[in-house]
């Protein structure tokens, strides 16, 4: 029984590590892609006088991945923007822990709602064949970042809830 | 209307409790959409489309630039140059700290990077020359805000995107307030150091030796000093957009970091990009959910509600401007600068315009006022970060220089920017005149 428990914890940590690595890789490559794409466009425009039509459109589709996966990663690294004035006032660690758990649960609910409505919009968008103006690519490529990002945000918040519950005072 | 007010109060309540700012906005937005029968799916897709702005892409790029400057050792060369120029006078290192922050601001405009890079480097150096660690930390905290006022500024990108105001014009609007702040901070430094007897004056060197020192430091910093010229001439010469200027600066830093200075490694580039992604993501998600919420707020005429509230208190233009600043100050004290700037650009800007304030001037007022919010408790990210950069100091050890800078630099500059429009509007008018 104990071995089974240990195995499941190990498997969970492997899955989480894998997801975090995927988030890092996505952030790095999309970040490099955006910087180089815009730079290339400037070079093509001023040095070769031949700008690539619609290159900005691709950069805009890719940047959504940088934004939303970055947001999910900020939750994993707990560097999201907070204004928790209460933690400065409340001195009792026990009460602070309860507030933390409640806050993280509310944030999990909000990110799950985003995921739910995001999926609904993505499905509608696929049925309606919404495409980008120049390359006629499915605009869902950019919107999928919101869906994947919100799922990862929910997961990362849920992990923070679990960690906060287990945290000893 | 009662529902709206109750939900907003609830959102502020959960924010204070510890719910991340973005998700407190999300909950309020979803609940209000439900109450007023606005489709959440539609609100989400509209918000997503508002994020798909080419100008917003400047934000992650300038943040990547800031983290690369910090981690890639480029800021060190900048510090050496300013130090060679003015570091030998009594209190010179304090001035070096302030001026370097101003120059750093002209390159990337990210206050946290400025504090980490310049403060992290100069605080130990200043301690060796007799400056108390608390004093130099407080000064580093106060002067790091300058990075947000000297263009390019991430704050002004956020304000411009949220309020749909010209970003290049906002960039120049904060130059004069930023320079006045620089001068006032230098004056505060020169007064405060008179009470610190431990500060050593570096031994005098001959003119030729000093010239050699400056020449050596200039040679080393030459490539970095070219960056503000590249960015600003590019933007105001009509050659690049701010987004393009940011991408060129990132590639330029990579080239000089890898091939000229050879300080940059793949690991630094990786870590800097991840850090920039994290920071951008945490800002953009606030944008996203506030756009969802603002859809309801605008439909329910929240800006008009605020204007009516202001007019109930007074009809005097000067009093109303003062009240607007007080509201901004309270917002800045309760929220981080990004969330506060988004709120100001969407909710307060229409009220300010109705009071006859130019959106560009209001952007400058927000830049100074909310910049001050970054070092004003209870929510003061730069102030708390200063404690870590200074070497795990307690607030009581370094709050004094920050407090004096709020009282004698930030508040006066906020008042000047508010009541003398020429301070923030002269340069934007000149820029517009150039393109007529």
PDB file of C-alpha atoms in Angstrom, chain A residues 21 23-25 27-29 31-32 34-36 38-39 41-42 45-46 56 59-61 63-64 66-71 73-75 77 79-89 99-100 102-104 106-107 109-111 113-114 117-118 120-121 139 142-146 153 157, chain B residues 14-23 26-27 30 40-42 44-45 48-49 51-54 56-57 60-61 64 238-240 243-244 247-248 250-252 255 266 269-271 273-286 288-289 333-336 338-339 378-379 384:
ATOM      1  CA  UNK A  21       9.713  21.830 -18.762  1.00  0.00           C
ATOM      2  CA  UNK A  23       6.128  25.545 -20.287  1.00  0.00           C
ATOM      3  CA  UNK A  24       9.773  26.697 -20.152  1.00  0.00           C
ATOM      4  CA  UNK A  25      10.500  25.437 -23.674  1.00  0.00           C
ATOM      5  CA  UNK A  27       8.265  30.462 -23.345  1.00  0.00           C
ATOM      6  CA  UNK A  28      11.860  30.358 -24.570  1.00  0.00           C
ATOM      7  CA  UNK A  29      11.149  29.454 -28.184  1.00  0.00           C
ATOM      8  CA  UNK A  31      10.175  34.627 -26.992  1.00  0.00           C
ATOM      9  CA  UNK A  32      13.102  34.065 -29.370  1.00  0.00           C
ATOM     10  CA  UNK A  34       8.931  37.011 -31.635  1.00  0.00           C
ATOM     11  CA  UNK A  35      12.179  38.965 -31.216  1.00  0.00           C
ATOM     12  CA  UNK A  36      13.776  37.470 -34.323  1.00  0.00           C
ATOM     13  CA  UNK A  38      10.195  41.398 -35.905  1.00  0.00           C
ATOM     14  CA  UNK A  39      13.941  41.982 -36.320  1.00  0.00           C
ATOM     15  CA  UNK A  41      11.016  42.136 -40.859  1.00  0.00           C
ATOM     16  CA  UNK A  42      12.903  45.388 -40.100  1.00  0.00           C
ATOM     17  CA  UNK A  45      12.220  46.319 -45.031  1.00  0.00           C
ATOM     18  CA  UNK A  46      15.242  48.617 -44.689  1.00  0.00           C
ATOM     19  CA  UNK A  56       3.470  40.409 -38.053  1.00  0.00           C
ATOM     20  CA  UNK A  59       4.197  36.972 -34.611  1.00  0.00           C
ATOM     21  CA  UNK A  60       0.821  37.954 -33.136  1.00  0.00           C
ATOM     22  CA  UNK A  61      -0.410  34.346 -33.255  1.00  0.00           C
ATOM     23  CA  UNK A  63       2.907  35.855 -28.905  1.00  0.00           C
ATOM     24  CA  UNK A  64      -0.355  34.559 -27.360  1.00  0.00           C
ATOM     25  CA  UNK A  66       4.260  33.531 -24.771  1.00  0.00           C
ATOM     26  CA  UNK A  67       1.593  35.450 -22.800  1.00  0.00           C
ATOM     27  CA  UNK A  68      -0.605  32.594 -21.598  1.00  0.00           C
ATOM     28  CA  UNK A  69       2.065  29.981 -20.975  1.00  0.00           C
ATOM     29  CA  UNK A  70       4.054  32.733 -19.241  1.00  0.00           C
ATOM     30  CA  UNK A  71       1.005  33.396 -17.058  1.00  0.00           C
ATOM     31  CA  UNK A  73       4.449  29.565 -15.388  1.00  0.00           C
ATOM     32  CA  UNK A  74       4.108  32.649 -13.163  1.00  0.00           C
ATOM     33  CA  UNK A  75       1.620  30.657 -11.081  1.00  0.00           C
ATOM     34  CA  UNK A  77       6.802  30.013  -9.733  1.00  0.00           C
ATOM     35  CA  UNK A  79       5.421  35.255  -9.119  1.00  0.00           C
ATOM     36  CA  UNK A  80       1.895  36.323 -10.059  1.00  0.00           C
ATOM     37  CA  UNK A  81       0.700  39.804  -9.086  1.00  0.00           C
ATOM     38  CA  UNK A  82      -0.863  39.932  -5.625  1.00  0.00           C
ATOM     39  CA  UNK A  83      -2.123  42.657  -3.319  1.00  0.00           C
ATOM     40  CA  UNK A  84      -2.522  40.559  -0.168  1.00  0.00           C
ATOM     41  CA  UNK A  85      -2.564  43.324   2.392  1.00  0.00           C
ATOM     42  CA  UNK A  86      -4.226  40.971   4.893  1.00  0.00           C
ATOM     43  CA  UNK A  87      -1.038  38.925   5.250  1.00  0.00           C
ATOM     44  CA  UNK A  88       0.660  42.102   6.495  1.00  0.00           C
ATOM     45  CA  UNK A  89      -2.030  42.609   9.128  1.00  0.00           C
ATOM     46  CA  UNK A  99      -6.827  32.679   3.835  1.00  0.00           C
ATOM     47  CA  UNK A 100      -4.151  31.390   1.469  1.00  0.00           C
ATOM     48  CA  UNK A 102      -9.347  30.044   0.258  1.00  0.00           C
ATOM     49  CA  UNK A 103      -7.622  32.526  -2.116  1.00  0.00           C
ATOM     50  CA  UNK A 104      -5.983  29.772  -4.124  1.00  0.00           C
ATOM     51  CA  UNK A 106     -11.031  30.966  -5.697  1.00  0.00           C
ATOM     52  CA  UNK A 107      -8.236  31.495  -8.227  1.00  0.00           C
ATOM     53  CA  UNK A 109     -12.257  28.295  -9.856  1.00  0.00           C
ATOM     54  CA  UNK A 110     -11.661  31.460 -11.916  1.00  0.00           C
ATOM     55  CA  UNK A 111      -9.061  29.776 -14.121  1.00  0.00           C
ATOM     56  CA  UNK A 113     -14.133  29.034 -15.677  1.00  0.00           C
ATOM     57  CA  UNK A 114     -11.759  30.630 -18.180  1.00  0.00           C
ATOM     58  CA  UNK A 117     -15.555  29.343 -21.685  1.00  0.00           C
ATOM     59  CA  UNK A 118     -12.318  29.274 -23.693  1.00  0.00           C
ATOM     60  CA  UNK A 120     -16.641  26.879 -25.807  1.00  0.00           C
ATOM     61  CA  UNK A 121     -15.316  29.782 -27.889  1.00  0.00           C
ATOM     62  CA  UNK A 139      -7.143  31.972 -35.679  1.00  0.00           C
ATOM     63  CA  UNK A 142      -3.552  31.780 -31.090  1.00  0.00           C
ATOM     64  CA  UNK A 143      -6.715  31.143 -29.099  1.00  0.00           C
ATOM     65  CA  UNK A 144      -5.598  27.597 -28.226  1.00  0.00           C
ATOM     66  CA  UNK A 145      -2.871  29.268 -26.141  1.00  0.00           C
ATOM     67  CA  UNK A 146      -5.624  30.657 -23.917  1.00  0.00           C
ATOM     68  CA  UNK A 153      -3.091  27.739 -14.672  1.00  0.00           C
ATOM     69  CA  UNK A 157      -3.230  26.613  -8.743  1.00  0.00           C
TER      70      UNK A 157
ATOM     71  CA  UNK B  14     -10.766  38.956  -2.142  1.00  0.00           C
ATOM     72  CA  UNK B  15      -7.763  40.787  -3.610  1.00  0.00           C
ATOM     73  CA  UNK B  16      -6.821  42.006  -0.141  1.00  0.00           C
ATOM     74  CA  UNK B  17      -7.392  38.464   1.163  1.00  0.00           C
ATOM     75  CA  UNK B  18      -4.736  37.191  -1.247  1.00  0.00           C
ATOM     76  CA  UNK B  19      -6.493  36.157  -4.464  1.00  0.00           C
ATOM     77  CA  UNK B  20      -4.129  37.107  -7.333  1.00  0.00           C
ATOM     78  CA  UNK B  21      -5.210  40.496  -8.783  1.00  0.00           C
ATOM     79  CA  UNK B  22      -5.986  39.062 -12.234  1.00  0.00           C
ATOM     80  CA  UNK B  23      -8.227  36.344 -10.825  1.00  0.00           C
ATOM     81  CA  UNK B  26     -11.878  37.526 -13.377  1.00  0.00           C
ATOM     82  CA  UNK B  27     -14.327  36.537 -10.647  1.00  0.00           C
ATOM     83  CA  UNK B  30     -17.716  36.631 -14.629  1.00  0.00           C
ATOM     84  CA  UNK B  40     -18.962  35.500 -21.045  1.00  0.00           C
ATOM     85  CA  UNK B  41     -17.716  33.721 -24.177  1.00  0.00           C
ATOM     86  CA  UNK B  42     -18.099  36.961 -26.140  1.00  0.00           C
ATOM     87  CA  UNK B  44     -13.463  36.483 -23.417  1.00  0.00           C
ATOM     88  CA  UNK B  45     -13.049  36.579 -27.188  1.00  0.00           C
ATOM     89  CA  UNK B  48      -8.381  38.123 -26.343  1.00  0.00           C
ATOM     90  CA  UNK B  49      -8.630  40.215 -29.496  1.00  0.00           C
ATOM     91  CA  UNK B  51      -4.500  41.575 -26.431  1.00  0.00           C
ATOM     92  CA  UNK B  52      -3.677  40.836 -30.056  1.00  0.00           C
ATOM     93  CA  UNK B  53      -2.118  44.250 -30.524  1.00  0.00           C
ATOM     94  CA  UNK B  54       1.181  44.764 -32.244  1.00  0.00           C
ATOM     95  CA  UNK B  56       1.614  45.317 -26.791  1.00  0.00           C
ATOM     96  CA  UNK B  57       4.404  43.080 -28.130  1.00  0.00           C
ATOM     97  CA  UNK B  60       7.668  41.380 -23.493  1.00  0.00           C
ATOM     98  CA  UNK B  61      10.539  42.543 -25.690  1.00  0.00           C
ATOM     99  CA  UNK B  64      13.521  40.519 -22.137  1.00  0.00           C
ATOM    100  CA  UNK B 238       9.908  57.573 -37.698  1.00  0.00           C
ATOM    101  CA  UNK B 239      12.107  54.585 -38.627  1.00  0.00           C
ATOM    102  CA  UNK B 240      10.741  51.967 -36.204  1.00  0.00           C
ATOM    103  CA  UNK B 243       7.866  47.175 -30.844  1.00  0.00           C
ATOM    104  CA  UNK B 244      10.431  47.063 -33.642  1.00  0.00           C
ATOM    105  CA  UNK B 247      13.201  43.702 -30.940  1.00  0.00           C
ATOM    106  CA  UNK B 248      16.229  45.397 -32.526  1.00  0.00           C
ATOM    107  CA  UNK B 250      17.098  42.610 -27.897  1.00  0.00           C
ATOM    108  CA  UNK B 251      18.973  41.232 -30.920  1.00  0.00           C
ATOM    109  CA  UNK B 252      21.630  43.951 -30.533  1.00  0.00           C
ATOM    110  CA  UNK B 255      25.041  40.151 -30.466  1.00  0.00           C
ATOM    111  CA  UNK B 266      22.959  30.330 -23.564  1.00  0.00           C
ATOM    112  CA  UNK B 269      19.600  33.884 -22.387  1.00  0.00           C
ATOM    113  CA  UNK B 270      17.363  30.951 -21.400  1.00  0.00           C
ATOM    114  CA  UNK B 271      16.861  32.183 -17.820  1.00  0.00           C
ATOM    115  CA  UNK B 273      13.657  34.755 -21.481  1.00  0.00           C
ATOM    116  CA  UNK B 274      11.861  32.543 -18.932  1.00  0.00           C
ATOM    117  CA  UNK B 275      11.963  35.366 -16.364  1.00  0.00           C
ATOM    118  CA  UNK B 276      10.642  37.816 -18.950  1.00  0.00           C
ATOM    119  CA  UNK B 277       7.901  35.335 -19.957  1.00  0.00           C
ATOM    120  CA  UNK B 278       6.855  34.951 -16.329  1.00  0.00           C
ATOM    121  CA  UNK B 279       6.737  38.696 -15.749  1.00  0.00           C
ATOM    122  CA  UNK B 280       4.942  39.405 -19.031  1.00  0.00           C
ATOM    123  CA  UNK B 281       2.458  36.578 -18.411  1.00  0.00           C
ATOM    124  CA  UNK B 282       1.624  37.882 -14.950  1.00  0.00           C
ATOM    125  CA  UNK B 283       0.994  41.386 -16.386  1.00  0.00           C
ATOM    126  CA  UNK B 284      -0.901  40.288 -19.504  1.00  0.00           C
ATOM    127  CA  UNK B 285      -3.293  38.077 -17.530  1.00  0.00           C
ATOM    128  CA  UNK B 286      -4.249  41.166 -15.468  1.00  0.00           C
ATOM    129  CA  UNK B 288      -6.949  40.134 -20.081  1.00  0.00           C
ATOM    130  CA  UNK B 289      -9.275  39.821 -17.092  1.00  0.00           C
ATOM    131  CA  UNK B 333      -0.791  52.082  -2.509  1.00  0.00           C
ATOM    132  CA  UNK B 334      -3.260  49.198  -2.781  1.00  0.00           C
ATOM    133  CA  UNK B 335      -2.223  47.716  -6.138  1.00  0.00           C
ATOM    134  CA  UNK B 336       0.930  47.054  -8.097  1.00  0.00           C
ATOM    135  CA  UNK B 338       0.578  47.392 -13.754  1.00  0.00           C
ATOM    136  CA  UNK B 339      -2.926  46.721 -12.407  1.00  0.00           C
ATOM    137  CA  UNK B 378       1.282  48.545   1.972  1.00  0.00           C
ATOM    138  CA  UNK B 379       1.638  47.252  -1.623  1.00  0.00           C
ATOM    139  CA  UNK B 384      10.120  45.119  -0.493  1.00  0.00           C
TER     140      UNK B 384
END
